Short mmCIF file of C-alpha atoms and ligand atoms in Angstrom, two decimals:
data_model
loop_
_atom_site.label_atom_id
_atom_site.label_comp_id
_atom_site.label_asym_id
_atom_site.label_seq_id
_atom_site.Cartn_x
_atom_site.Cartn_y
_atom_site.Cartn_z
CA MET A 620 65.25 57.18 114.41
CA ARG A 621 64.18 57.39 117.94
CA ARG A 622 67.63 59.00 118.84
CA ARG A 623 66.76 61.42 116.21
CA LEU A 624 63.59 62.32 117.53
CA ARG A 625 65.04 62.78 121.06
CA LEU A 626 67.79 65.08 119.60
CA ARG A 627 65.06 67.25 117.87
CA GLY A 628 63.11 67.77 120.82
CA ASP A 629 66.31 68.54 123.02
CA ALA A 630 66.93 71.12 120.47
CA ALA A 631 63.29 72.36 120.56
CA LEU A 632 63.47 72.49 124.35
CA THR A 633 66.70 74.55 124.13
CA LEU A 634 65.08 76.99 121.62
CA LEU A 635 61.94 77.22 123.99
CA LEU A 636 63.98 78.08 126.96
CA GLY A 637 66.34 80.44 125.02
CA ALA A 638 63.13 82.08 123.86
CA THR A 639 61.54 82.37 127.25
CA LEU A 640 64.85 83.77 128.39
CA GLY A 641 64.76 86.50 125.97
CA LEU A 642 61.15 87.30 126.90
CA LEU A 643 62.03 87.63 130.58
CA LEU A 644 64.88 89.90 129.85
CA TYR A 645 62.59 92.17 127.90
CA SER A 646 59.73 92.40 130.35
CA GLN A 647 62.51 93.01 133.19
CA ARG A 648 63.59 95.79 131.19
CA ASP A 649 60.58 97.80 130.53
CA ARG A 650 57.04 97.14 131.27
CA ALA A 651 54.63 99.20 129.21
CA ALA A 652 57.40 100.57 126.56
CA PRO A 653 56.99 99.64 123.12
CA THR A 654 60.06 97.79 121.86
CA THR A 655 61.67 98.36 118.53
CA SER A 656 64.71 97.05 116.41
CA ALA A 657 66.72 99.42 114.47
CA PRO A 658 68.53 97.83 111.50
CA PRO A 659 72.23 96.78 112.20
CA GLY A 660 74.34 98.73 109.91
CA PRO A 661 76.76 97.46 107.38
CA GLY A 662 79.40 99.71 108.85
CA LYS A 663 82.65 99.08 110.87
CA ALA A 664 81.42 95.78 112.09
CA THR A 665 84.51 95.59 114.77
CA ARG A 666 83.01 98.11 117.53
CA ARG A 667 79.41 98.56 116.62
CA PRO A 668 77.56 98.09 119.69
CA THR A 669 74.45 95.95 119.17
CA PRO A 670 73.63 93.86 116.28
CA GLY A 671 70.39 92.81 117.82
CA PRO A 672 66.96 93.72 118.68
CA ARG A 673 66.66 96.82 121.13
CA ALA A 674 64.54 97.87 123.71
CA PHE A 675 64.15 101.29 124.78
CA PRO A 676 61.78 102.84 127.37
CA ALA A 677 60.34 106.14 126.02
CA PRO A 678 56.87 105.48 124.55
CA GLU A 679 56.39 109.32 123.22
CA ALA A 680 59.91 109.13 121.48
CA ALA A 681 58.93 107.02 118.73
CA ALA A 682 55.94 108.79 117.74
CA ASP A 683 56.96 111.69 115.42
CA LEU A 684 60.35 110.28 114.81
CA PRO A 685 61.48 110.77 111.33
CA VAL A 686 61.71 107.75 108.96
CA TYR A 687 65.40 106.33 108.46
CA GLU A 688 64.80 102.83 106.83
CA GLY A 689 67.85 101.02 106.16
CA ASP A 690 71.28 102.07 107.04
CA THR A 691 73.71 104.83 106.04
CA PRO A 692 76.42 103.87 103.94
CA PRO A 693 79.85 102.53 105.71
CA PRO A 694 82.77 104.77 105.61
CA PRO A 695 84.93 104.17 102.71
CA THR A 696 87.51 100.91 103.13
CA PRO A 697 90.14 99.54 101.45
CA THR A 698 89.23 97.15 98.58
CA GLY A 699 92.37 95.09 98.01
CA PRO A 700 95.64 94.87 99.44
CA PHE A 701 96.99 98.34 100.32
CA ASP A 702 99.45 99.73 97.99
CA PHE A 703 102.14 100.78 99.82
CA GLY A 704 104.83 101.58 97.25
CA ARG A 705 102.19 103.87 95.64
CA TYR A 706 101.37 105.50 98.94
CA LEU A 707 105.32 106.32 99.89
CA ARG A 708 105.82 107.65 96.22
CA ALA A 709 102.82 110.08 96.60
CA LYS A 710 103.56 110.66 100.02
CA ASP A 711 104.80 114.23 99.04
CA GLN A 712 101.65 115.10 97.48
CA ARG A 713 99.86 116.27 100.66
CA ARG A 714 98.19 119.97 99.54
CA PHE A 715 94.90 119.54 97.71
CA PRO A 716 92.61 122.72 97.14
CA LEU A 717 89.56 123.44 99.11
CA LEU A 718 86.82 122.91 96.58
CA ILE A 719 83.84 124.26 98.90
CA ASN A 720 84.83 126.24 102.00
CA GLN A 721 83.00 128.21 104.85
CA PRO A 722 85.02 131.08 105.36
CA LEU A 723 82.50 132.93 107.66
CA LYS A 724 81.61 129.68 110.00
CA CYS A 725 83.63 131.63 112.92
CA ARG A 726 83.01 134.86 112.08
CA GLY A 727 80.07 135.22 114.31
CA ASP A 728 77.91 136.27 111.24
CA GLY A 729 75.17 137.92 113.13
CA GLU A 730 75.41 136.12 116.29
CA PRO A 731 76.85 138.04 118.99
CA GLY A 732 79.48 136.98 121.16
CA GLY A 733 82.71 136.71 118.75
CA PRO A 734 84.29 133.16 117.91
CA PRO A 735 82.92 130.30 118.98
CA ASP A 736 83.34 128.13 122.18
CA LEU A 737 82.96 124.72 120.40
CA LEU A 738 83.54 124.24 116.90
CA ILE A 739 82.04 120.30 116.07
CA ALA A 740 84.32 119.12 113.15
CA VAL A 741 82.59 115.53 111.77
CA LYS A 742 84.44 113.40 109.24
CA SER A 743 81.86 112.11 106.79
CA VAL A 744 81.67 110.87 103.13
CA ALA A 745 79.52 112.19 100.43
CA ALA A 746 77.02 109.30 100.51
CA ASP A 747 76.48 109.52 104.02
CA PHE A 748 73.92 112.13 103.70
CA GLU A 749 71.52 110.61 106.27
CA ARG A 750 74.03 110.57 109.22
CA ARG A 751 75.01 114.28 108.23
CA GLN A 752 71.28 115.03 108.50
CA ALA A 753 70.53 113.46 111.92
CA VAL A 754 73.86 115.19 113.06
CA ARG A 755 72.57 118.66 112.08
CA GLN A 756 69.38 117.92 113.89
CA THR A 757 70.54 116.43 117.03
CA TRP A 758 73.57 116.82 118.97
CA GLY A 759 75.41 118.83 116.33
CA ALA A 760 73.39 121.74 116.31
CA GLU A 761 74.57 125.16 115.95
CA GLY A 762 73.67 127.98 118.07
CA ARG A 763 73.97 128.28 122.08
CA VAL A 764 74.01 125.41 124.02
CA GLN A 765 74.27 126.24 127.95
CA GLY A 766 75.39 129.68 126.97
CA ALA A 767 78.33 128.22 124.81
CA LEU A 768 78.19 129.24 121.19
CA VAL A 769 78.41 126.06 119.03
CA ARG A 770 79.58 125.81 115.03
CA ARG A 771 79.44 122.74 112.92
CA VAL A 772 81.39 121.44 109.92
CA PHE A 773 81.50 118.07 108.09
CA LEU A 774 84.88 117.27 106.37
CA LEU A 775 84.81 115.66 103.09
CA GLY A 776 86.69 114.55 100.30
CA VAL A 777 86.03 113.77 96.61
CA PRO A 778 83.87 110.47 96.51
CA ARG A 779 85.85 108.17 94.28
CA GLY A 780 83.62 107.46 90.87
CA ALA A 781 83.28 104.33 89.23
CA GLY A 782 86.71 103.02 90.35
CA PRO A 783 89.81 103.02 88.56
CA ASP A 784 88.54 100.75 85.92
CA GLY A 785 85.16 103.13 85.28
CA ALA A 786 85.11 104.85 81.85
CA GLU A 787 86.48 108.53 82.30
CA ALA A 788 83.59 110.25 81.16
CA GLU A 789 81.12 108.12 83.55
CA GLN A 790 83.73 108.94 86.31
CA ALA A 791 83.57 112.67 85.35
CA GLY A 792 79.79 112.19 85.56
CA ALA A 793 79.71 110.93 88.66
CA ARG A 794 82.10 113.52 89.95
CA ALA A 795 79.71 116.45 88.41
CA HIS A 796 76.64 114.80 90.27
CA TRP A 797 78.49 114.79 93.56
CA SER A 798 79.67 118.28 93.29
CA ALA A 799 76.31 119.27 92.44
CA LEU A 800 74.72 117.27 95.49
CA LEU A 801 77.45 118.92 97.88
CA ARG A 802 77.64 122.50 96.38
CA ALA A 803 73.59 122.23 97.29
CA GLU A 804 73.85 120.93 100.78
CA SER A 805 76.51 123.46 101.45
CA ASP A 806 74.17 126.14 100.28
CA ALA A 807 71.39 124.81 102.42
CA TYR A 808 73.25 124.27 105.67
CA ALA A 809 76.63 126.37 105.31
CA ASP A 810 78.43 123.54 107.03
CA VAL A 811 80.11 121.39 104.16
CA LEU A 812 84.25 121.51 103.75
CA LEU A 813 85.01 119.55 100.50
CA TRP A 814 88.79 119.05 99.59
CA ALA A 815 90.21 117.75 96.54
CA PHE A 816 91.68 114.60 97.66
CA ASP A 817 89.88 110.95 97.13
CA ASP A 818 87.78 110.44 100.07
CA THR A 819 89.14 106.75 100.91
CA PHE A 820 90.01 105.35 104.48
CA PHE A 821 93.76 105.93 103.79
CA ASN A 822 93.37 109.31 103.07
CA LEU A 823 92.18 110.25 106.43
CA THR A 824 95.30 111.40 107.47
CA LEU A 825 95.10 114.08 104.60
CA LYS A 826 91.81 115.01 106.00
CA GLU A 827 93.08 115.48 109.61
CA ILE A 828 95.90 117.86 108.16
CA HIS A 829 94.03 119.83 105.95
CA PHE A 830 91.29 120.35 108.69
CA LEU A 831 93.75 121.32 111.07
CA ALA A 832 95.26 123.80 108.52
CA TRP A 833 91.70 125.25 107.98
CA ALA A 834 90.65 125.48 111.33
CA SER A 835 93.98 127.22 112.35
CA ALA A 836 93.36 129.63 109.34
CA PHE A 837 89.50 130.12 109.29
CA CYS A 838 88.82 129.52 113.15
CA PRO A 839 91.99 130.97 115.09
CA ASP A 840 90.17 132.15 117.98
CA VAL A 841 87.92 129.02 118.70
CA ARG A 842 88.26 127.96 122.34
CA PHE A 843 87.94 124.18 121.72
CA VAL A 844 87.47 121.87 118.72
CA PHE A 845 85.58 118.52 118.85
CA LYS A 846 86.62 116.14 115.76
CA GLY A 847 85.26 112.81 115.37
CA ASP A 848 83.53 110.39 113.08
CA SER A 849 80.28 110.78 112.00
CA ASP A 850 78.93 107.48 113.49
CA VAL A 851 79.11 109.01 117.17
CA PHE A 852 76.94 110.70 119.43
CA VAL A 853 78.15 113.33 121.79
CA HIS A 854 76.82 114.96 124.79
CA VAL A 855 77.59 118.12 124.05
CA GLY A 856 76.03 119.48 127.54
CA ASN A 857 78.56 117.18 129.16
CA LEU A 858 81.77 118.02 127.28
CA LEU A 859 80.71 121.71 127.68
CA GLU A 860 80.29 121.17 131.47
CA PHE A 861 83.81 119.53 131.15
CA LEU A 862 85.60 121.84 129.36
CA ALA A 863 84.32 124.73 131.43
CA SER A 864 87.17 124.44 133.87
CA ARG A 865 89.71 124.41 131.17
CA ASP A 866 91.62 127.01 129.87
CA PRO A 867 91.58 127.11 125.92
CA ALA A 868 95.17 128.70 125.68
CA GLN A 869 96.51 125.89 127.57
CA ASP A 870 97.40 122.66 125.74
CA LEU A 871 94.79 120.06 125.94
CA LEU A 872 93.97 116.79 124.06
CA VAL A 873 91.50 114.53 125.75
CA GLY A 874 89.91 111.38 124.35
CA ASP A 875 90.07 107.64 124.52
CA VAL A 876 94.10 107.38 124.86
CA ILE A 877 95.50 104.36 123.45
CA VAL A 878 99.44 103.74 124.64
CA GLN A 879 101.80 101.29 123.29
CA ALA A 880 99.70 100.01 120.77
CA ARG A 881 101.78 97.82 118.54
CA PRO A 882 101.84 97.88 114.63
CA ILE A 883 99.55 95.08 113.12
CA ARG A 884 102.12 93.09 110.89
CA VAL A 885 99.29 90.77 109.49
CA ARG A 886 99.12 91.18 105.91
CA ALA A 887 94.98 90.88 105.60
CA SER A 888 94.41 93.30 108.36
CA LYS A 889 92.92 96.59 107.23
CA TYR A 890 95.64 98.17 109.85
CA TYR A 891 98.59 96.38 108.38
CA ILE A 892 101.85 98.31 108.48
CA PRO A 893 105.13 96.61 107.21
CA GLU A 894 108.36 97.39 109.24
CA ALA A 895 109.56 99.33 106.19
CA VAL A 896 106.64 101.85 106.44
CA TYR A 897 107.16 102.06 110.67
CA GLY A 898 109.68 99.98 112.02
CA LEU A 899 109.33 100.55 115.91
CA HIS A 900 107.35 98.20 117.94
CA ALA A 901 104.72 100.48 119.52
CA TYR A 902 102.91 103.48 118.47
CA PRO A 903 103.00 106.60 120.15
CA ALA A 904 100.19 107.54 122.56
CA TYR A 905 97.25 108.43 120.37
CA ALA A 906 93.49 109.28 120.82
CA GLY A 907 91.62 106.43 119.00
CA GLY A 908 87.77 105.28 118.80
CA GLY A 909 85.61 108.10 117.70
CA GLY A 910 86.89 111.64 118.38
CA PHE A 911 88.73 113.61 120.55
CA VAL A 912 88.77 117.32 122.02
CA ILE A 913 91.32 119.76 121.70
CA SER A 914 92.01 123.62 122.90
CA GLY A 915 92.31 126.30 120.63
CA ALA A 916 96.26 126.42 121.58
CA THR A 917 96.86 122.84 120.87
CA LEU A 918 94.76 123.58 117.57
CA ARG A 919 97.32 125.88 116.38
CA ARG A 920 100.30 123.85 117.61
CA LEU A 921 99.20 120.72 116.12
CA ALA A 922 98.73 122.23 112.43
CA ASP A 923 102.10 123.38 112.61
CA ALA A 924 103.37 119.96 113.82
CA CYS A 925 101.46 117.68 111.42
CA ALA A 926 102.20 119.69 108.35
CA GLN A 927 105.87 118.53 109.27
CA VAL A 928 105.05 114.85 110.11
CA GLU A 929 105.52 112.41 107.27
CA LEU A 930 102.31 111.02 106.04
CA PHE A 931 101.10 108.06 107.74
CA PRO A 932 98.39 105.88 106.48
CA ILE A 933 96.07 105.76 109.74
CA ASP A 934 94.56 108.95 110.75
CA ASP A 935 94.53 108.58 114.45
CA VAL A 936 98.22 107.33 114.61
CA PHE A 937 99.29 110.09 112.36
CA LEU A 938 98.00 112.45 115.10
CA GLY A 939 99.96 110.76 117.81
CA MET A 940 103.24 111.23 115.71
CA CYS A 941 102.17 115.00 115.73
CA LEU A 942 101.48 115.01 119.50
CA GLN A 943 104.89 113.48 119.97
CA ARG A 944 106.73 115.90 118.04
CA LEU A 945 105.34 118.57 120.18
CA ARG A 946 106.08 116.28 123.25
CA LEU A 947 102.40 116.54 124.39
CA THR A 948 100.87 113.68 125.85
CA PRO A 949 96.91 112.85 125.33
CA GLU A 950 94.55 112.97 128.39
CA PRO A 951 92.83 109.82 129.17
CA HIS A 952 89.07 110.83 130.39
CA PRO A 953 86.91 108.02 131.80
CA ALA A 954 83.99 109.49 130.18
CA PHE A 955 85.81 109.32 126.58
CA ARG A 956 87.01 105.81 127.31
CA THR A 957 83.43 104.86 126.63
CA PHE A 958 84.20 105.31 123.01
CA GLY A 959 84.90 101.62 122.72
CA ILE A 960 82.13 100.65 125.35
CA SER A 961 81.17 97.21 124.59
CA PRO A 962 77.58 96.23 126.13
CA PRO A 963 77.75 92.82 128.00
CA SER A 964 77.13 90.19 125.56
CA ALA A 965 74.31 87.99 127.11
CA ALA A 966 71.97 90.74 126.85
CA PRO A 967 73.38 93.42 124.57
CA HIS A 968 70.20 95.28 124.00
CA LEU A 969 69.97 96.20 128.05
CA HIS A 970 72.32 99.18 127.64
CA THR A 971 72.33 100.25 124.44
CA PHE A 972 69.28 102.44 124.60
CA ASP A 973 68.95 103.20 128.18
CA PRO A 974 69.08 107.17 128.36
CA CYS A 975 70.05 106.73 131.96
CA PHE A 976 73.37 105.08 130.90
CA TYR A 977 74.21 107.66 128.43
CA ARG A 978 73.47 110.52 130.62
CA GLU A 979 76.89 110.52 131.94
CA LEU A 980 78.95 109.80 128.99
CA VAL A 981 80.70 112.47 126.59
CA VAL A 982 80.84 110.16 123.44
CA VAL A 983 79.31 107.00 122.22
CA HIS A 984 80.09 105.56 118.97
CA GLY A 985 79.38 102.98 116.23
CA LEU A 986 75.64 104.48 115.78
CA SER A 987 73.60 104.61 112.58
CA ALA A 988 71.58 107.64 111.93
CA ALA A 989 68.60 106.01 113.25
CA ASP A 990 70.35 105.30 116.92
CA ILE A 991 71.69 109.13 117.00
CA TRP A 992 67.80 110.29 116.31
CA LEU A 993 66.74 107.92 119.22
CA MET A 994 69.57 108.81 121.72
CA TRP A 995 68.68 112.28 121.24
CA ARG A 996 65.06 112.04 121.63
CA LEU A 997 65.70 109.69 124.61
CA LEU A 998 68.09 112.38 126.50
CA GLN A 999 65.82 115.12 125.72
CA GLY A 1000 63.25 113.47 128.08
CA PRO A 1001 63.34 113.81 131.86
CA PRO A 1002 65.33 111.55 133.53
CA GLY A 1003 62.25 109.76 135.44
CA PRO A 1004 62.32 107.16 138.01
CA ALA A 1005 64.39 104.80 136.09
CA CYS A 1006 67.63 106.99 136.32
CA ALA A 1007 67.49 106.59 140.00
CA HIS A 1008 70.03 104.09 140.28
CA SER A 1009 73.08 104.08 138.86
CA TRP A 1010 74.61 101.71 136.53
CA PRO A 1011 77.78 99.58 136.99
CA ALA A 1012 79.62 102.54 135.27
CA ALA A 1013 82.23 101.07 133.02
CA ALA A 1014 84.52 103.91 133.34
CA GLY A 1015 84.91 103.63 137.21
CA PRO A 1016 84.18 106.13 139.88
CA PHE A 1017 83.96 109.18 137.46
CA GLN A 1018 80.66 110.99 137.42
CA TRP A 1019 79.33 114.16 135.81
CA GLY A 1020 78.22 116.99 137.95
CA PRO A 1021 76.99 116.61 141.41
C1 NAG B 672 94.27 110.00 98.02
O1 NAG B 672 94.10 111.15 97.27
C2 NAG B 672 94.85 111.23 96.12
C3 NAG B 672 94.35 112.54 95.37
O2 NAG B 672 92.87 112.29 95.22
C4 NAG B 672 94.93 109.73 95.13
O3 NAG B 672 95.45 110.20 94.16
C5 NAG B 672 95.25 108.66 96.09
O4 NAG B 672 95.12 107.43 95.21
C6 NAG B 672 94.46 108.70 97.35
N1 NAG B 672 95.35 107.54 98.45
C7 NAG B 672 94.80 106.48 98.91
C8 NAG B 672 95.44 106.01 99.54
O5 NAG B 672 93.38 106.39 98.68
#
């Protein structure tokens, strides 16, 4: 009995110490600032930055934020074991009609200055309206940024209805419902591209091909294209600054480059690839993470190359295969490397919402709609004295600007 009591005492002491340490970390971080916690999302758990409370040091930012309770739905992920046989049999079916187009997206429509300098293309799913809304109103806003003309599209497929067992009529009903909603959204924002394939994880490669074909047909004179996930935050100013010295007529693909990645042969993995589907021991270099940027020249060449490469169920790797066909090496970049940035685990909240930390990055990923809003609000504010010291940059000695 005594022993048990003592054990309990020890546990209580540990708890108390833990709590004190937590409090200490908080008080160190920001003095007068309120703290808030954004609900961690149910999305891709593997690379989400912080599943905990977060501190952020901008009192005014919290005041009139739109309310985003809860989180947006996770991207479509496979439910059962992947049917490679079926995938291989259907592989030749790789052209699907465009159900909602934005044919005028790159035609200037009233905006002087001709084709866009930067086209932002964001992969999204129909149900993820909140993230699209956050992107529209924050980093993905159209118009002039530092003098450059920025345009935006979202890339969607048809949401899978009630599943393969659902009643035919029910599925048709669900599809009609989504189609009406997406049409309304397209009318309101003119940024929805919808293709007639099922919007599933393993169909992201189809999304890649169809987007590249669309952009080279409807946006042939664009200077640069950023393509990314809807859970990213892009510092468009930094991106444009980086692109300023680049020639859109030259080949360019910059991102978080992954080399010599080995195919995963573990059946239970989401990324499982049997040897019969890919026999080599390593994938070609590819840009992974949350997005990449390409030049107009590379866009056109990639669209042609990808049209000839056999479908492969992992879209990042598929793009790597297209690059290989072009004998093009993707260019790694320090500020893109932070795609997969993982905050120190002992105090994960210290970095996540520190705008000073993010001021120097190009892309951050694994964010909810609320995160995207907060990030935007915080980056709008003046740097403040807190930014005077430099962070231990995960990306090495690289610095944006002077
Ligand atoms: C991709 O979309 C097509 C057309 O909608 C569908 O038949 C197929 O099952 C989807 N493939 C995967 C792997 O989800």
